[in-house]
Short mmCIF file of C-alpha atoms in Angstrom, two decimals:
data_model
loop_
_atom_site.label_atom_id
_atom_site.label_comp_id
_atom_site.label_asym_id
_atom_site.label_seq_id
_atom_site.Cartn_x
_atom_site.Cartn_y
_atom_site.Cartn_z
CA MET A 1 -1.74 56.95 -17.14
CA ARG A 2 1.66 55.40 -16.57
CA ARG A 3 1.07 55.41 -12.80
CA ILE A 4 -2.27 53.63 -13.28
CA PHE A 5 -0.56 50.86 -15.24
CA GLN A 6 2.07 50.53 -12.51
CA LEU A 7 -0.63 50.13 -9.84
CA VAL A 8 -2.49 47.56 -11.92
CA PHE A 9 0.74 45.62 -12.43
CA ILE A 10 1.45 45.63 -8.68
CA TRP A 11 -2.05 44.37 -7.89
CA LEU A 12 -1.70 41.59 -10.46
CA ILE A 13 1.53 40.46 -8.80
CA ILE A 14 -0.12 40.49 -5.37
CA PHE A 15 -3.12 38.45 -6.50
CA ALA A 16 -0.91 35.99 -8.37
CA GLY A 17 1.07 35.47 -5.17
CA LEU A 18 -2.09 34.87 -3.20
CA GLY A 19 -3.10 32.12 -5.61
CA GLN A 20 0.15 30.15 -5.32
CA SER A 21 0.34 27.07 -3.14
CA GLN A 22 2.76 26.98 -0.25
CA ASN A 23 4.75 24.33 1.56
CA LEU A 24 4.07 24.17 5.30
CA TYR A 25 6.56 22.24 7.42
CA VAL A 26 5.88 20.21 10.56
CA PRO A 27 7.36 20.67 13.12
CA THR A 28 9.49 23.56 11.76
CA ASP A 29 6.58 25.91 11.01
CA PHE A 30 3.83 24.20 13.02
CA PRO A 31 4.16 21.95 16.08
CA THR A 32 1.44 19.50 15.00
CA ILE A 33 -0.01 18.21 11.76
CA GLN A 34 -3.50 19.46 12.66
CA SER A 35 -2.28 22.99 13.37
CA ALA A 36 -0.73 23.02 9.88
CA ILE A 37 -4.01 21.79 8.38
CA ASP A 38 -5.90 24.51 10.25
CA ALA A 39 -3.63 27.17 8.72
CA ALA A 40 -3.49 25.68 5.22
CA VAL A 41 -5.48 26.89 2.23
CA ASN A 42 -6.51 24.89 -0.81
CA GLY A 43 -3.51 23.78 -2.84
CA ASP A 44 -1.01 23.85 0.02
CA ILE A 45 1.36 20.96 0.73
CA ILE A 46 2.10 20.02 4.33
CA ILE A 47 5.47 18.28 4.66
CA VAL A 48 5.95 16.29 7.86
CA ALA A 49 9.36 15.30 9.22
CA PRO A 50 9.87 11.72 10.46
CA SER A 51 8.75 11.38 14.07
CA THR A 52 5.83 10.09 16.13
CA TYR A 53 2.87 12.49 16.22
CA CYS A 54 0.43 11.61 18.99
CA GLU A 55 -2.67 13.25 17.54
CA THR A 56 -5.68 12.75 15.33
CA ILE A 57 -6.19 14.83 12.19
CA ASN A 58 -9.16 16.07 10.15
CA PHE A 59 -8.69 17.43 6.62
CA LEU A 60 -11.62 19.88 7.11
CA GLY A 61 -12.65 19.53 3.47
CA LYS A 62 -9.47 21.20 2.20
CA THR A 63 -7.82 20.26 -1.09
CA ILE A 64 -4.36 19.84 0.38
CA THR A 65 -1.64 17.21 0.45
CA VAL A 66 -0.24 15.98 3.76
CA LYS A 67 2.93 14.00 3.09
CA SER A 68 5.88 12.62 4.99
CA SER A 69 9.37 13.73 4.06
CA GLY A 70 10.65 10.28 5.04
CA GLU A 71 9.60 6.66 4.80
CA PRO A 72 6.19 5.52 6.15
CA HIS A 73 7.84 3.31 8.76
CA LYS A 74 9.62 6.37 10.18
CA THR A 75 6.70 8.81 10.31
CA PHE A 76 3.82 7.86 12.61
CA ILE A 77 0.44 9.38 13.36
CA SER A 78 -0.57 7.53 16.47
CA GLY A 79 -3.85 7.56 18.32
CA ASN A 80 -4.47 6.29 21.82
CA ILE A 81 -7.19 4.52 23.78
CA SER A 82 -9.53 7.53 23.60
CA SER A 83 -8.46 8.93 20.24
CA GLY A 84 -11.27 8.01 17.84
CA SER A 85 -10.25 7.76 14.18
CA VAL A 86 -6.65 8.76 13.55
CA VAL A 87 -7.44 10.42 10.18
CA SER A 88 -10.88 11.77 9.23
CA PHE A 89 -12.25 12.76 5.81
CA VAL A 90 -15.80 13.87 6.60
CA ASN A 91 -16.27 17.15 4.74
CA GLY A 92 -16.67 16.14 1.11
CA GLU A 93 -12.97 15.76 0.33
CA THR A 94 -12.11 14.85 -3.27
CA SER A 95 -9.10 13.30 -4.98
CA LYS A 96 -7.33 16.64 -4.42
CA SER A 97 -7.12 15.78 -0.72
CA VAL A 98 -4.13 13.46 -0.32
CA ILE A 99 -2.39 11.72 2.56
CA ASP A 100 0.94 10.18 1.58
CA GLY A 101 3.63 8.25 3.40
CA PHE A 102 2.62 7.64 7.03
CA THR A 103 2.14 4.80 9.46
CA ILE A 104 -1.35 5.31 10.92
CA LEU A 105 -2.02 3.35 14.08
CA GLY A 106 -3.65 3.13 17.47
CA GLY A 107 -7.09 4.43 16.43
CA THR A 108 -10.38 3.33 17.98
CA GLY A 109 -12.84 4.74 15.46
CA THR A 110 -15.61 7.31 15.09
CA SER A 111 -18.96 6.57 16.73
CA ILE A 112 -21.65 6.04 14.08
CA SER A 113 -24.92 4.11 14.51
CA ASP A 114 -23.89 3.11 18.04
CA VAL A 115 -20.65 1.43 16.93
CA ASN A 116 -17.12 2.65 16.33
CA SER A 117 -15.94 2.77 12.74
CA GLY A 118 -12.74 3.55 10.88
CA GLY A 119 -10.03 3.07 13.47
CA GLY A 120 -7.20 4.20 11.21
CA ILE A 121 -9.06 6.27 8.60
CA PHE A 122 -12.73 7.28 8.53
CA CYS A 123 -14.26 8.45 5.24
CA GLN A 124 -17.81 9.80 5.02
CA ASN A 125 -19.15 11.38 1.82
CA SER A 126 -15.59 11.82 0.62
CA SER A 127 -13.17 10.43 -1.95
CA PRO A 128 -9.59 11.29 -0.96
CA ILE A 129 -6.37 9.65 -2.08
CA ILE A 130 -4.60 7.48 0.50
CA LYS A 131 -1.22 6.27 -0.71
CA ASN A 132 2.06 4.83 0.52
CA CYS A 133 0.65 4.40 4.02
CA ILE A 134 0.92 1.61 6.59
CA ILE A 135 -2.37 1.29 8.48
CA LEU A 136 -1.49 -0.83 11.45
CA SER A 137 -2.93 -2.08 14.75
CA ASN A 138 -6.14 -0.06 14.90
CA ASN A 139 -9.01 -1.62 16.86
CA VAL A 140 -12.71 -0.68 16.82
CA GLY A 141 -13.82 -3.66 18.90
CA LEU A 142 -17.24 -4.88 17.71
CA GLY A 143 -17.47 -2.01 15.22
CA THR A 144 -16.70 -1.68 11.50
CA GLY A 145 -13.57 -0.95 9.51
CA GLY A 146 -10.61 -1.48 11.80
CA GLY A 147 -8.18 -0.07 9.23
CA ILE A 148 -10.38 2.05 6.93
CA ALA A 149 -14.14 2.69 6.87
CA CYS A 150 -15.93 4.07 3.79
CA TYR A 151 -19.46 5.47 4.20
CA ASP A 152 -20.87 6.83 0.93
CA SER A 153 -17.24 7.24 -0.09
CA SER A 154 -14.97 6.21 -2.93
CA PRO A 155 -11.37 6.86 -1.91
CA THR A 156 -8.35 5.69 -3.87
CA ILE A 157 -6.17 3.44 -1.70
CA ALA A 158 -2.84 2.77 -3.42
CA LYS A 159 0.46 1.17 -2.43
CA CYS A 160 -0.61 0.76 1.19
CA LYS A 161 -0.19 -1.96 3.81
CA ILE A 162 -3.27 -2.57 5.97
CA ILE A 163 -2.09 -4.95 8.66
CA ASN A 164 -3.17 -6.28 12.05
CA ASN A 165 -6.35 -4.23 12.46
CA SER A 166 -9.47 -5.48 14.26
CA ALA A 167 -13.23 -5.06 13.78
CA GLN A 168 -16.39 -7.15 13.82
CA TYR A 169 -17.01 -6.26 10.15
CA GLY A 170 -14.14 -5.41 7.84
CA GLY A 171 -11.02 -5.64 9.96
CA GLY A 172 -9.04 -4.22 7.05
CA ILE A 173 -11.53 -2.18 5.00
CA TYR A 174 -15.29 -1.66 5.43
CA CYS A 175 -17.44 -0.35 2.55
CA VAL A 176 -21.10 0.60 3.00
CA ASN A 177 -23.84 2.73 1.39
CA GLU A 178 -22.75 2.40 -2.23
CA SER A 179 -19.10 3.07 -1.56
CA SER A 180 -16.81 2.29 -4.50
CA PRO A 181 -13.18 2.60 -3.42
CA VAL A 182 -10.34 1.82 -5.80
CA ILE A 183 -7.84 -0.41 -3.99
CA ALA A 184 -4.60 -1.02 -5.90
CA ASN A 185 -1.15 -2.46 -5.17
CA THR A 186 -2.13 -2.85 -1.54
CA ILE A 187 -1.48 -5.53 1.07
CA ILE A 188 -4.41 -6.38 3.37
CA ALA A 189 -3.14 -8.93 5.85
CA GLN A 190 -3.40 -10.35 9.36
CA ASN A 191 -6.60 -8.46 10.18
CA ASP A 192 -8.77 -10.33 12.65
CA LEU A 193 -11.66 -10.49 15.13
CA GLY A 194 -14.38 -10.08 12.51
CA LEU A 195 -16.93 -12.78 11.76
CA TYR A 196 -17.29 -11.38 8.25
CA GLY A 197 -14.78 -10.02 5.80
CA SER A 198 -11.89 -9.27 8.07
CA GLY A 199 -9.95 -8.38 4.92
CA VAL A 200 -12.59 -6.37 3.01
CA TYR A 201 -16.30 -6.22 3.87
CA CYS A 202 -18.81 -4.76 1.37
CA ASP A 203 -22.39 -3.89 2.31
CA SER A 204 -25.45 -2.00 1.00
CA GLY A 205 -24.70 -1.73 -2.70
CA SER A 206 -20.96 -1.13 -2.44
CA SER A 207 -18.68 -2.06 -5.32
CA PRO A 208 -14.94 -1.76 -4.66
CA TYR A 209 -12.44 -2.24 -7.47
CA ILE A 210 -9.57 -4.38 -6.18
CA SER A 211 -6.57 -4.74 -8.50
CA LYS A 212 -3.04 -6.00 -7.92
CA CYS A 213 -3.60 -6.60 -4.22
CA THR A 214 -2.51 -9.25 -1.74
CA ILE A 215 -5.23 -10.24 0.75
CA ALA A 216 -3.75 -12.87 3.02
CA ASP A 217 -3.77 -14.32 6.52
CA ASN A 218 -7.04 -12.66 7.54
CA ASN A 219 -9.97 -14.36 9.27
CA ASN A 220 -11.80 -13.90 5.96
CA GLY A 221 -10.86 -12.44 2.59
CA VAL A 222 -13.48 -10.41 0.67
CA TYR A 223 -17.11 -10.61 1.82
CA CYS A 224 -19.97 -9.02 -0.15
CA SER A 225 -23.59 -8.78 1.02
CA GLU A 226 -26.75 -6.70 0.49
CA ASN A 227 -26.44 -6.12 -3.28
CA SER A 228 -22.71 -5.48 -3.12
CA ASN A 229 -20.12 -6.84 -5.51
CA ALA A 230 -16.37 -6.46 -5.81
CA THR A 231 -14.37 -6.43 -9.03
CA ILE A 232 -11.11 -8.28 -8.34
CA ASN A 233 -8.21 -8.99 -10.68
CA ASN A 234 -4.47 -9.68 -10.66
CA SER A 235 -4.62 -10.31 -6.93
CA ILE A 236 -3.55 -12.96 -4.43
CA ILE A 237 -6.21 -14.06 -1.92
CA TRP A 238 -4.64 -16.69 0.30
CA ASN A 239 -4.87 -18.30 3.73
CA ASN A 240 -8.06 -16.55 4.79
CA GLY A 241 -10.92 -18.32 6.56
CA ASP A 242 -13.13 -17.88 3.50
CA ASP A 243 -11.33 -16.25 0.59
CA LEU A 244 -14.34 -14.95 -1.36
CA TYR A 245 -18.01 -14.67 -0.43
CA GLY A 246 -20.59 -13.14 -2.76
CA CYS A 247 -18.02 -12.11 -5.36
CA SER A 248 -15.51 -13.54 -7.82
CA ALA A 249 -12.11 -12.75 -9.28
CA THR A 250 -10.12 -13.10 -12.49
CA TYR A 251 -6.40 -13.66 -13.10
CA SER A 252 -5.91 -14.16 -9.38
CA CYS A 253 -4.34 -16.72 -7.06
CA ILE A 254 -7.05 -18.03 -4.72
CA GLU A 255 -6.52 -20.82 -2.22
CA GLU A 256 -10.07 -22.11 -2.61
CA ASP A 257 -11.18 -23.44 -5.98
CA ASP A 258 -13.08 -20.30 -6.99
CA ALA A 259 -13.78 -20.28 -10.71
CA GLY A 260 -12.72 -17.35 -12.85
CA ILE A 261 -10.76 -16.58 -16.01
CA GLY A 262 -7.03 -16.98 -15.43
CA ASN A 263 -7.32 -18.00 -11.77
CA ILE A 264 -4.76 -20.33 -10.21
CA HIS A 265 -4.85 -22.17 -6.89
CA SER A 266 -1.20 -22.88 -6.03
CA ASN A 267 0.70 -21.63 -2.99
CA PRO A 268 1.97 -18.14 -3.92
CA LEU A 269 5.20 -18.64 -1.94
CA PHE A 270 5.63 -15.38 -0.04
CA ASN A 271 8.98 -14.37 1.45
CA GLY A 272 7.29 -13.91 4.81
CA ASN A 273 10.27 -12.78 6.89
CA GLU A 274 9.92 -9.01 7.27
CA TRP A 275 9.10 -7.25 10.54
CA ILE A 276 7.59 -3.80 11.06
CA LYS A 277 8.74 -1.86 14.13
CA VAL A 278 6.53 1.06 15.16
CA THR A 279 6.19 3.47 18.06
CA VAL A 280 2.65 4.06 19.33
CA CYS A 281 1.16 6.45 21.82
CA MET A 282 -0.42 5.37 25.06
CA ILE A 283 -2.01 7.09 28.02
CA THR A 284 0.16 6.72 31.10
CA ARG A 285 -1.00 6.27 34.67
CA GLY A 286 -0.14 9.89 35.45
CA GLY A 287 -2.42 11.16 32.71
CA GLY A 288 0.21 12.04 30.12
CA ILE A 289 0.92 10.47 26.75
CA GLY A 290 3.80 8.04 26.55
CA THR A 291 5.03 5.72 23.81
CA ARG A 292 5.67 2.01 23.39
CA ILE A 293 7.13 -0.21 20.69
CA VAL A 294 4.95 -2.61 18.67
CA TRP A 295 6.21 -5.23 16.23
CA ALA A 296 4.27 -6.86 13.41
CA GLN A 297 5.91 -10.02 12.11
CA ASN A 298 6.04 -11.92 8.80
CA THR A 299 4.79 -8.98 6.76
CA ASP A 300 6.90 -9.49 3.64
CA TYR A 301 4.50 -10.47 0.87
CA HIS A 302 7.00 -10.22 -1.96
CA LEU A 303 7.02 -13.33 -4.13
CA ARG A 304 9.86 -15.84 -4.00
CA TYR A 305 11.76 -16.34 -7.24
CA ASN A 306 9.87 -19.61 -7.92
CA SER A 307 6.34 -18.37 -7.15
CA PRO A 308 3.61 -19.51 -9.57
CA CYS A 309 2.20 -15.97 -9.41
CA ILE A 310 5.11 -14.52 -11.38
CA ASP A 311 4.02 -13.67 -14.96
CA ALA A 312 0.57 -15.14 -14.23
CA GLY A 313 -1.64 -12.03 -14.30
CA ASP A 314 -3.68 -10.75 -17.20
CA PRO A 315 -1.91 -9.54 -20.36
CA SER A 316 -1.95 -5.95 -19.12
CA SER A 317 0.69 -3.34 -18.49
CA PHE A 318 3.94 -4.74 -17.06
CA GLU A 319 6.54 -2.15 -18.12
CA ASN A 320 7.29 -1.05 -14.55
CA GLU A 321 8.52 -4.51 -13.53
CA PRO A 322 12.30 -5.05 -13.53
CA LEU A 323 13.90 -7.08 -16.31
CA PRO A 324 13.62 -9.92 -16.97
CA ASN A 325 9.86 -9.61 -16.49
CA GLY A 326 8.53 -12.35 -18.73
CA GLY A 327 6.33 -9.97 -20.71
CA ARG A 328 3.41 -10.38 -18.32
CA ILE A 329 2.28 -8.82 -15.06
CA ASP A 330 2.78 -10.58 -11.71
CA MET A 331 -0.19 -11.25 -9.46
CA GLY A 332 -0.35 -9.52 -6.11
CA ALA A 333 0.53 -6.20 -4.52
CA TYR A 334 3.82 -5.76 -6.36
CA GLY A 335 2.47 -6.40 -9.86
CA ASN A 336 3.70 -3.80 -12.39
CA THR A 337 5.92 -2.08 -9.83
CA PRO A 338 9.72 -1.88 -9.51
CA GLU A 339 9.40 -4.23 -6.51
CA ALA A 340 8.02 -7.09 -8.60
CA THR A 341 10.05 -10.31 -8.44
CA ARG A 342 12.15 -10.90 -11.54
CA SER A 343 11.13 -13.68 -13.89
CA ILE A 344 13.42 -16.70 -14.02
CA SER A 345 15.48 -16.26 -17.16
CA LEU A 346 17.78 -18.71 -18.92
CA VAL A 347 20.61 -19.19 -16.43
CA GLY A 348 23.79 -17.66 -17.84
CA ASP A 349 22.03 -15.50 -20.44
CA ILE A 350 23.62 -12.30 -19.17
CA THR A 351 22.89 -10.34 -22.36
CA GLU A 352 19.23 -11.48 -22.29
CA ASP A 353 19.30 -12.35 -26.00
CA GLY A 354 17.76 -15.79 -25.41
CA GLU A 355 21.01 -17.75 -25.83
CA VAL A 356 24.05 -18.61 -23.66
CA ASP A 357 27.04 -17.86 -25.91
CA PHE A 358 30.43 -16.11 -26.21
CA GLU A 359 28.96 -12.68 -25.47
CA ASP A 360 27.87 -13.96 -22.06
CA ILE A 361 31.33 -15.40 -21.34
CA TYR A 362 32.89 -12.05 -22.26
CA LEU A 363 30.65 -10.17 -19.83
CA LEU A 364 31.29 -12.73 -17.10
CA ALA A 365 35.07 -12.47 -17.54
CA GLU A 366 34.90 -8.67 -17.57
CA GLN A 367 33.45 -8.69 -14.04
CA TRP A 368 35.41 -11.65 -12.67
CA LEU A 369 35.84 -11.75 -8.87
CA GLN A 370 34.08 -8.45 -8.28
CA PRO A 371 30.53 -7.25 -7.57
CA PRO A 372 28.93 -7.12 -11.03
CA ASP A 373 27.65 -4.01 -12.78
CA ASN A 374 25.09 -6.27 -14.44
CA PRO A 375 23.23 -8.28 -11.75
CA LEU A 376 22.57 -11.09 -14.24
CA ALA A 377 26.31 -11.80 -14.30
CA ASP A 378 25.97 -13.05 -10.73
CA VAL A 379 24.44 -16.27 -11.97
CA ALA A 380 24.51 -18.36 -8.80
CA PRO A 381 23.27 -19.09 -6.29
CA ILE A 382 19.68 -17.89 -6.22
CA PRO A 383 19.46 -15.42 -4.62
CA ALA A 384 22.77 -14.09 -5.94
CA ASP A 385 25.80 -13.97 -3.62
CA GLY A 386 27.06 -10.56 -4.77
CA ILE A 387 30.26 -11.57 -6.60
CA VAL A 388 31.19 -13.20 -9.91
CA ASN A 389 33.20 -16.39 -9.29
CA PHE A 390 33.72 -20.03 -10.35
CA LEU A 391 30.20 -21.03 -9.31
CA ASP A 392 28.75 -18.54 -11.78
CA PHE A 393 31.08 -19.83 -14.52
CA SER A 394 30.13 -23.46 -13.89
CA LEU A 395 26.42 -22.72 -14.20
CA LEU A 396 27.00 -20.80 -17.40
CA ALA A 397 28.96 -23.77 -18.76
CA GLU A 398 26.08 -26.14 -17.92
CA ASN A 399 23.77 -24.07 -20.11
CA TRP A 400 26.28 -23.43 -22.92
CA MET A 401 24.60 -22.80 -26.29
CA LYS A 402 21.14 -23.38 -24.85
CA GLU A 403 18.26 -21.27 -26.13
#
């Protein structure tokens, strides 16, 4: 009897081990991302080292996570002129299928209904999670969804940058056949070519939920047709050919005078001075795959310190914004994130008690002529110069005993 119990115990250990997820490493364990996906089982996590991977990948319906071990701008999945879609979700993937932390570029789309669709990411009958990705410089020509295409799909797209993609319909994102993606804290910018909705295009009963996004510098913003409608809030929709068509927004900054609760129409004042440097694959004359460098300019859509979009969103959650945060969410892609622009506080109120007094002088003196432990002690100029000095003291004196 004792031996039987021992055998049962051993079998239980074996089966428990079989049920545990594993980490698969690229390129340590597998030379390519797709070879790791092929070997993975549900629940596995594929961890990809920073590099440029000249390949296209298909999740094959598996509930796995494919994530970069580095920053998105250091880990590239790059297609080429004959690549098709760089990433495909076409086998009923759910929210348990996740891609996280890549730059996805150089795709030309999947052929569907005689056009190419989904240059960067193609979703069909699937609802994966796409997060922390840069979807850049994909081109489907006269097709649909230069960056992402959703057919009968409702993916979650979070904390992404969808920039400089091209398509006839939906240069950034294309939604069709009752697709309902959730798009949050995402920048959709500088997408072009399309006559309609080069930011987001919605067709055939689709209803995306767009929250805390920045949709700017596209040929068009959000375009809804054929019984489609988008729910938009806490977003910035600016400098597009037509910001909104067939839909409306609330608590958003819109260049055109679109009505809506809490909407404003003032220049959001972006920083606008960041560049993205990426390495993409290309087919060389000799038939091999080479690489080249591509730059995307003016991609910093953080808000300047004096932007009217700071503390202008709806009275919703704001606890993830750095102090001082004004007790209200910022509009745009960085709303309710640690990257939100600080609210302008009372200059010299280092203790943040609403008054410039002796406690503030004490803290200023404590950090005199050195980089401050408390960033609010570096009163001037804006932005701060990194040291506490006479300029900071003079500004504090100007606001002495103010509340």
